[in-house]
PDB file of C-alpha atoms in Angstrom:
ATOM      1  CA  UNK A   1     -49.741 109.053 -93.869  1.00  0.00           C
ATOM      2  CA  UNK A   2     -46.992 106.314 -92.743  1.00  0.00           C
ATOM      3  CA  UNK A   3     -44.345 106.741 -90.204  1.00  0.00           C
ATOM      4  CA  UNK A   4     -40.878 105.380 -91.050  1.00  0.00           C
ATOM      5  CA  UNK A   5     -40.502 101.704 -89.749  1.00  0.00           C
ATOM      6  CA  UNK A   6     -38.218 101.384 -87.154  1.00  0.00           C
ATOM      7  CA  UNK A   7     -36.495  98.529 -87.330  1.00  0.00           C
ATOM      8  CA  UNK A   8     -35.596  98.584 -83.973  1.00  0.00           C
ATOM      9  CA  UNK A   9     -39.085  98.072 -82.292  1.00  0.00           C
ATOM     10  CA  UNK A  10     -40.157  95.318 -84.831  1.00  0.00           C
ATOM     11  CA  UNK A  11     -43.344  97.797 -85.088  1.00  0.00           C
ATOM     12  CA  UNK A  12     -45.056  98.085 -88.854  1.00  0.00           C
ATOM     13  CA  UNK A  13     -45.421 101.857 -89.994  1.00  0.00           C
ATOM     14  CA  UNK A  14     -48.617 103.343 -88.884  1.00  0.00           C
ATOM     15  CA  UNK A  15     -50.728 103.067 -91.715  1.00  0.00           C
ATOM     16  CA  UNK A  16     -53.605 102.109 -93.763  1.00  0.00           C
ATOM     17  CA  UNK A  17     -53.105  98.498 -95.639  1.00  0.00           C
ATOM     18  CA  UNK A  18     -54.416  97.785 -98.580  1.00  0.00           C
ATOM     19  CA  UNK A  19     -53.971  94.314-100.686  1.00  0.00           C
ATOM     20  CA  UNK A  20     -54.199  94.616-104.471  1.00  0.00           C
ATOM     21  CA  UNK A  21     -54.511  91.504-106.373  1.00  0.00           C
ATOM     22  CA  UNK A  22     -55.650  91.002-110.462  1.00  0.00           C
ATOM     23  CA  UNK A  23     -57.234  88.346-112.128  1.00  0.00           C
ATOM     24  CA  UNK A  24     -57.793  87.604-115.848  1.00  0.00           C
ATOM     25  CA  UNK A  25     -59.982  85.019-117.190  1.00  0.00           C
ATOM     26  CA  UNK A  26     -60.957  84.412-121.151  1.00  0.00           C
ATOM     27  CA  UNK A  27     -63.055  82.035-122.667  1.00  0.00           C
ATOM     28  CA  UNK A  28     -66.532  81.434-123.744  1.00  0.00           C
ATOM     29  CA  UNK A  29     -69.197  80.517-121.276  1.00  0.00           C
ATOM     30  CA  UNK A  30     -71.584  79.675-124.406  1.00  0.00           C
ATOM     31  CA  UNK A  31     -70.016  76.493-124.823  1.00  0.00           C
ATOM     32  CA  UNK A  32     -72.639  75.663-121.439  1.00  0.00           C
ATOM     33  CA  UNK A  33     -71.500  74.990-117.984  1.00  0.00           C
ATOM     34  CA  UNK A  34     -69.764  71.603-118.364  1.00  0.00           C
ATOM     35  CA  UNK A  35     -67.066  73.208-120.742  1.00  0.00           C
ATOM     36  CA  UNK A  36     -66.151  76.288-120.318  1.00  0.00           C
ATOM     37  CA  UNK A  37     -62.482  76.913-118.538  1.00  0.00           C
ATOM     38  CA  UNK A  38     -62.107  77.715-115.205  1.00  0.00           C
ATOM     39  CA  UNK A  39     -58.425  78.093-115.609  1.00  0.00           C
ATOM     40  CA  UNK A  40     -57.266  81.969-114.781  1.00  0.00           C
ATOM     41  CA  UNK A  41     -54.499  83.590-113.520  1.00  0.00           C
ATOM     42  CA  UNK A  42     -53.885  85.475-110.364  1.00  0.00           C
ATOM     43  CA  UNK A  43     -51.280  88.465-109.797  1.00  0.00           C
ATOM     44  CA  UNK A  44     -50.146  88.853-106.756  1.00  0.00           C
ATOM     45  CA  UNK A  45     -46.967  91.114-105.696  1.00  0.00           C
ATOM     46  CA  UNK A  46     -46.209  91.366-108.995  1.00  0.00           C
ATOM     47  CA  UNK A  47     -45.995  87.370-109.177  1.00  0.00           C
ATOM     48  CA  UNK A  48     -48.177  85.519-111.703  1.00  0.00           C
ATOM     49  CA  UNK A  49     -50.246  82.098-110.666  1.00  0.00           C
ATOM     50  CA  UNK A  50     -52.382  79.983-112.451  1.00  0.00           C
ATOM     51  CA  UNK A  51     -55.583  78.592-110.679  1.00  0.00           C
ATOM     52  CA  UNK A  52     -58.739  76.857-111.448  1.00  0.00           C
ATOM     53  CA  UNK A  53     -61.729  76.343-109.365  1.00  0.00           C
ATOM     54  CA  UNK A  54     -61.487  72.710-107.713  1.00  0.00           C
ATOM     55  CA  UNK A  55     -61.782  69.210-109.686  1.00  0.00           C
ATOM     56  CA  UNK A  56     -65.514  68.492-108.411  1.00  0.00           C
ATOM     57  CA  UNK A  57     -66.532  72.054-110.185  1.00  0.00           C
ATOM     58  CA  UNK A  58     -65.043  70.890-113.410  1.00  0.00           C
ATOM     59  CA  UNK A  59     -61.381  72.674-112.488  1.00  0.00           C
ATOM     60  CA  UNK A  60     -58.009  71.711-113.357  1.00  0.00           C
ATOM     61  CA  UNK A  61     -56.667  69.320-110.420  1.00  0.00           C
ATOM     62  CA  UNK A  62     -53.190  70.451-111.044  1.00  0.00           C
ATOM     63  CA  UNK A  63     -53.776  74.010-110.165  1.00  0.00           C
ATOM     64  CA  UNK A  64     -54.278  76.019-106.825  1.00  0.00           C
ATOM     65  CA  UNK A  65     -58.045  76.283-106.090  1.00  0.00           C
ATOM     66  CA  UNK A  66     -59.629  79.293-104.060  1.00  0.00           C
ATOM     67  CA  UNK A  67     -60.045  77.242-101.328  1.00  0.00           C
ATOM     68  CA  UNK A  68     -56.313  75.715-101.305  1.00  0.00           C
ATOM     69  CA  UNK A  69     -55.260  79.290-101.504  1.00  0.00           C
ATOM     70  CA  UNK A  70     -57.783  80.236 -98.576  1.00  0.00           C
ATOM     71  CA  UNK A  71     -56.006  77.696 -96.448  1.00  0.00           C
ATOM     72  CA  UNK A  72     -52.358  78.183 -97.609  1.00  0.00           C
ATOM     73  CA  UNK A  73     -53.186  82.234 -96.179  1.00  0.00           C
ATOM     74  CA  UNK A  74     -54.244  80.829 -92.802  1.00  0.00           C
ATOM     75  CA  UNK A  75     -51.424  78.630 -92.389  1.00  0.00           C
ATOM     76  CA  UNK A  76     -48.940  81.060 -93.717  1.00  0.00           C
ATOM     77  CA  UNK A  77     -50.319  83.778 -91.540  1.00  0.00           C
ATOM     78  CA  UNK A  78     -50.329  81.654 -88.507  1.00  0.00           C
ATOM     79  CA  UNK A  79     -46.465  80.359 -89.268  1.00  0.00           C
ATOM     80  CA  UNK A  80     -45.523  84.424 -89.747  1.00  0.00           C
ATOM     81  CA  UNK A  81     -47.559  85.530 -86.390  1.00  0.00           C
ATOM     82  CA  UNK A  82     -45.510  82.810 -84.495  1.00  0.00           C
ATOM     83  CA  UNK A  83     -42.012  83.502 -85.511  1.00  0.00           C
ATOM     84  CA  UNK A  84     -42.722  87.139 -84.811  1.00  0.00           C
ATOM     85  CA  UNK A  85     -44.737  86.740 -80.923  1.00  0.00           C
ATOM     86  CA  UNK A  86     -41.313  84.324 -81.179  1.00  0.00           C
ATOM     87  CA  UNK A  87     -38.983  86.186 -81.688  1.00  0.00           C
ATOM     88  CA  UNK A  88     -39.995  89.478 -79.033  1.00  0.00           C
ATOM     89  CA  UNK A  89     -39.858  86.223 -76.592  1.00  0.00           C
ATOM     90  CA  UNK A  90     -37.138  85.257 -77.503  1.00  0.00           C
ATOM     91  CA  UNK A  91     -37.589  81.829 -78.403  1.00  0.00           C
ATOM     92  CA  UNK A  92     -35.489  80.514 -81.122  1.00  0.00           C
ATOM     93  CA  UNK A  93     -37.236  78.767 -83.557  1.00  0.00           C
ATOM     94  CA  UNK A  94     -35.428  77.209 -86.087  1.00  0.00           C
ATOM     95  CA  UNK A  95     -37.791  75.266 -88.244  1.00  0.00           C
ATOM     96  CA  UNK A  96     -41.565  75.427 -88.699  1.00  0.00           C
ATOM     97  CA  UNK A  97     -43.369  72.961 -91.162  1.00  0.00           C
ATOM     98  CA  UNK A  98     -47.497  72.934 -91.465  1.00  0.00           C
ATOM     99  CA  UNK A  99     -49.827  70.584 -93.285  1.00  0.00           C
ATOM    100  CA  UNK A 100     -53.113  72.383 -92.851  1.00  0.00           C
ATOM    101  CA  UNK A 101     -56.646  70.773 -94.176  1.00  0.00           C
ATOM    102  CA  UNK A 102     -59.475  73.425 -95.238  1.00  0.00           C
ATOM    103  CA  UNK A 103     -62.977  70.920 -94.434  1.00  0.00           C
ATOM    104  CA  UNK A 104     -66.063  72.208 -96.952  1.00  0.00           C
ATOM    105  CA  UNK A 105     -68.694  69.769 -96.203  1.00  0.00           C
ATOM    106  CA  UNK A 106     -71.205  69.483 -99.146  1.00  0.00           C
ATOM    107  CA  UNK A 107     -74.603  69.284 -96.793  1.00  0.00           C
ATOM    108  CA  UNK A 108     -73.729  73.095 -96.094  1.00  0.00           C
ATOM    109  CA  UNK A 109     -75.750  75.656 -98.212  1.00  0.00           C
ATOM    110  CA  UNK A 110     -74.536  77.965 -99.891  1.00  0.00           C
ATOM    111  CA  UNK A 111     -71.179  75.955 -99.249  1.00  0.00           C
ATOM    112  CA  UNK A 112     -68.502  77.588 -97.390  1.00  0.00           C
ATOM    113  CA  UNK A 113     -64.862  76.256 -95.496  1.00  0.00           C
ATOM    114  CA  UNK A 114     -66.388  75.570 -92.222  1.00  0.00           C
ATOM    115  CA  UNK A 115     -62.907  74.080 -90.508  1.00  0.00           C
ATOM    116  CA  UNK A 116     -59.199  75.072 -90.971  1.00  0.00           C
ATOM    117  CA  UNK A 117     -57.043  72.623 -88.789  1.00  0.00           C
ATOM    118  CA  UNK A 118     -53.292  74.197 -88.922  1.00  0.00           C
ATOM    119  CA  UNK A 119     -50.800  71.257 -87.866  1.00  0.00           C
ATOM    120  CA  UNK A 120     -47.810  73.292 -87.587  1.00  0.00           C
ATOM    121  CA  UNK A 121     -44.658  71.095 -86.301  1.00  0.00           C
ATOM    122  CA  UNK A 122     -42.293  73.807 -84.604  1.00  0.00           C
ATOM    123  CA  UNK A 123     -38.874  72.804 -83.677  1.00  0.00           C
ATOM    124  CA  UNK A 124     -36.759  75.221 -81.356  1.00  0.00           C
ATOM    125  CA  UNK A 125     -32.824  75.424 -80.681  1.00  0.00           C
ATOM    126  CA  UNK A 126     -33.075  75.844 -77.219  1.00  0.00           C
ATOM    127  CA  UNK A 127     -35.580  74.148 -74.446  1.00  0.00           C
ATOM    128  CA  UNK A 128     -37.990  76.191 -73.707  1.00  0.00           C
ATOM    129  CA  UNK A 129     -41.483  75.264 -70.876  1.00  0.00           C
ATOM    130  CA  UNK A 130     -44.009  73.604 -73.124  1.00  0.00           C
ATOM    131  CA  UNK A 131     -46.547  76.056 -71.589  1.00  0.00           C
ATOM    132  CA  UNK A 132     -44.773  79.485 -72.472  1.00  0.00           C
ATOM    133  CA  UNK A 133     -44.735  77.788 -76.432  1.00  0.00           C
ATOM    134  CA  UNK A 134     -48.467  76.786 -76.278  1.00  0.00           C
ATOM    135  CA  UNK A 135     -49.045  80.599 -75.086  1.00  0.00           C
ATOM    136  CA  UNK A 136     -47.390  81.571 -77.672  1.00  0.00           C
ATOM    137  CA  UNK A 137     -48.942  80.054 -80.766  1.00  0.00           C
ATOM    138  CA  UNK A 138     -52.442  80.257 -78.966  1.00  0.00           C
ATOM    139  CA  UNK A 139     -51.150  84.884 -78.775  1.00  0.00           C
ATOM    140  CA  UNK A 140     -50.103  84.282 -82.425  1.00  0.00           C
ATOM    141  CA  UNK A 141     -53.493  83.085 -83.548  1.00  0.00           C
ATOM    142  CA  UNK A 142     -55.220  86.072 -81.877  1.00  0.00           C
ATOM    143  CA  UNK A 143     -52.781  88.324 -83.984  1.00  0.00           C
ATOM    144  CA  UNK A 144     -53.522  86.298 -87.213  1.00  0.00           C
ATOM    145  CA  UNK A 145     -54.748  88.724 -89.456  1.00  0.00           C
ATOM    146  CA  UNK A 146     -56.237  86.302 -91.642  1.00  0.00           C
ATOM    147  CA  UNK A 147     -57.721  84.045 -88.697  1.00  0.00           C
ATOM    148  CA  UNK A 148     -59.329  87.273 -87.376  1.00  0.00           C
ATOM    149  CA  UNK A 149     -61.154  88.059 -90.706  1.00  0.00           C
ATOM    150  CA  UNK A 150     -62.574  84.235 -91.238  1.00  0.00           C
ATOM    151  CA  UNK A 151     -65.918  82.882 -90.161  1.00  0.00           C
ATOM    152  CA  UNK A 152     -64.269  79.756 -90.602  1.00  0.00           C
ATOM    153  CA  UNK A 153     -63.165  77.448 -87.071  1.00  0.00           C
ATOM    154  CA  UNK A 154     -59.628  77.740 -87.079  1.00  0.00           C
ATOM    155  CA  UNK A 155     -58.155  75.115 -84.761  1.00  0.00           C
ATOM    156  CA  UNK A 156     -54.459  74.965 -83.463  1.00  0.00           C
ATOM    157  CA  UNK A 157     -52.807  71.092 -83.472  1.00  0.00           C
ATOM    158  CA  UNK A 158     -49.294  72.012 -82.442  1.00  0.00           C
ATOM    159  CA  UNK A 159     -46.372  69.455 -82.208  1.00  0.00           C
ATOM    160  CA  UNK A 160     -43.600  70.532 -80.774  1.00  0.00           C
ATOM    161  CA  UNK A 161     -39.819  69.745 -80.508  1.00  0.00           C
ATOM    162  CA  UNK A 162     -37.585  70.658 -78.413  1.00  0.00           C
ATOM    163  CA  UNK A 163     -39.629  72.140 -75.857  1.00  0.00           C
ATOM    164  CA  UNK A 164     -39.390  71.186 -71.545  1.00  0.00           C
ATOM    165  CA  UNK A 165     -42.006  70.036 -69.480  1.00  0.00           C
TER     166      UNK A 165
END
């Protein structure tokens, strides 16, 4: 059973979560394994995306791959932890900008994404100690959902501006 959220406290509902996704594929994998599409689509949130597994696996370059998507959800749920441990500090951020890199080395078997370096650039309004800031995205990556379900190394390359030594 969920509580009403109170908007107040910044607190979720108490609750089970659950994430529901679909995917559709079609084809023929009878043409062999050098020709048969990789192309599907994902629903998510009621929002429709195509994807493809990645061009060395005979994908479509031009389309999200499981892997991009892996990293997008790290960096996305390390930019949302942030502005939230943020904002109960409050710090006023006012622009946050990442350009993370998912690493899959092919010597690893079965392959997996061993590294996730996040780069987020975070730019505040106000000065703020460069230490409290550093707490803060190091407290944001403990409360990362996503990092906290990974086996992958997740590591934190902040830049920040307008921060005080």
């Amino acid at each position: 059973m969920t509580t009403d959220n109170d908007s107040r406290s910044g607190r979720c509902p108490v609750s089970d979560h659950s994430f529901t996704t679909t995917l559709a594929w079609s084809g023929s994998t009878g043409v062999g394994y050098d020709d048969y599409s990789r192309e599907h689509e994902l629903t998510m949130a009621s929002t429709a995306t195509r994807a493809s597994s990645d061009a060395p696996f005979r994908g479509d370059a031009s389309l999200p791959n499981p892997e991009q998507l892996l990293v997008a959800a790290a960096s996305s749920c390390q930019m949302l932890s942030f502005l939230a441990v943020a904002a109960r500090a409050r710090l006023d951020v006012v622009d946050y900008r990442d350009e993370a890199v998912g690493e899959m080395p092919e010597g690893e078997r079965p392959m997996w994404v061993t590294r996730i370096v996040l780069r987020p650039h975070i730019t505040l309004a106000a000065p703020a100690p460069r230490a409290k800031v550093e707490r803060l995205v190091e407290v944001a990556h403990r409360e990362c959902f996503i990092a906290q379900s990974l086996r992958s190394e997740i590591l934190l390359e902040p830049t920040l501006v307008g921060i005080s030594d």
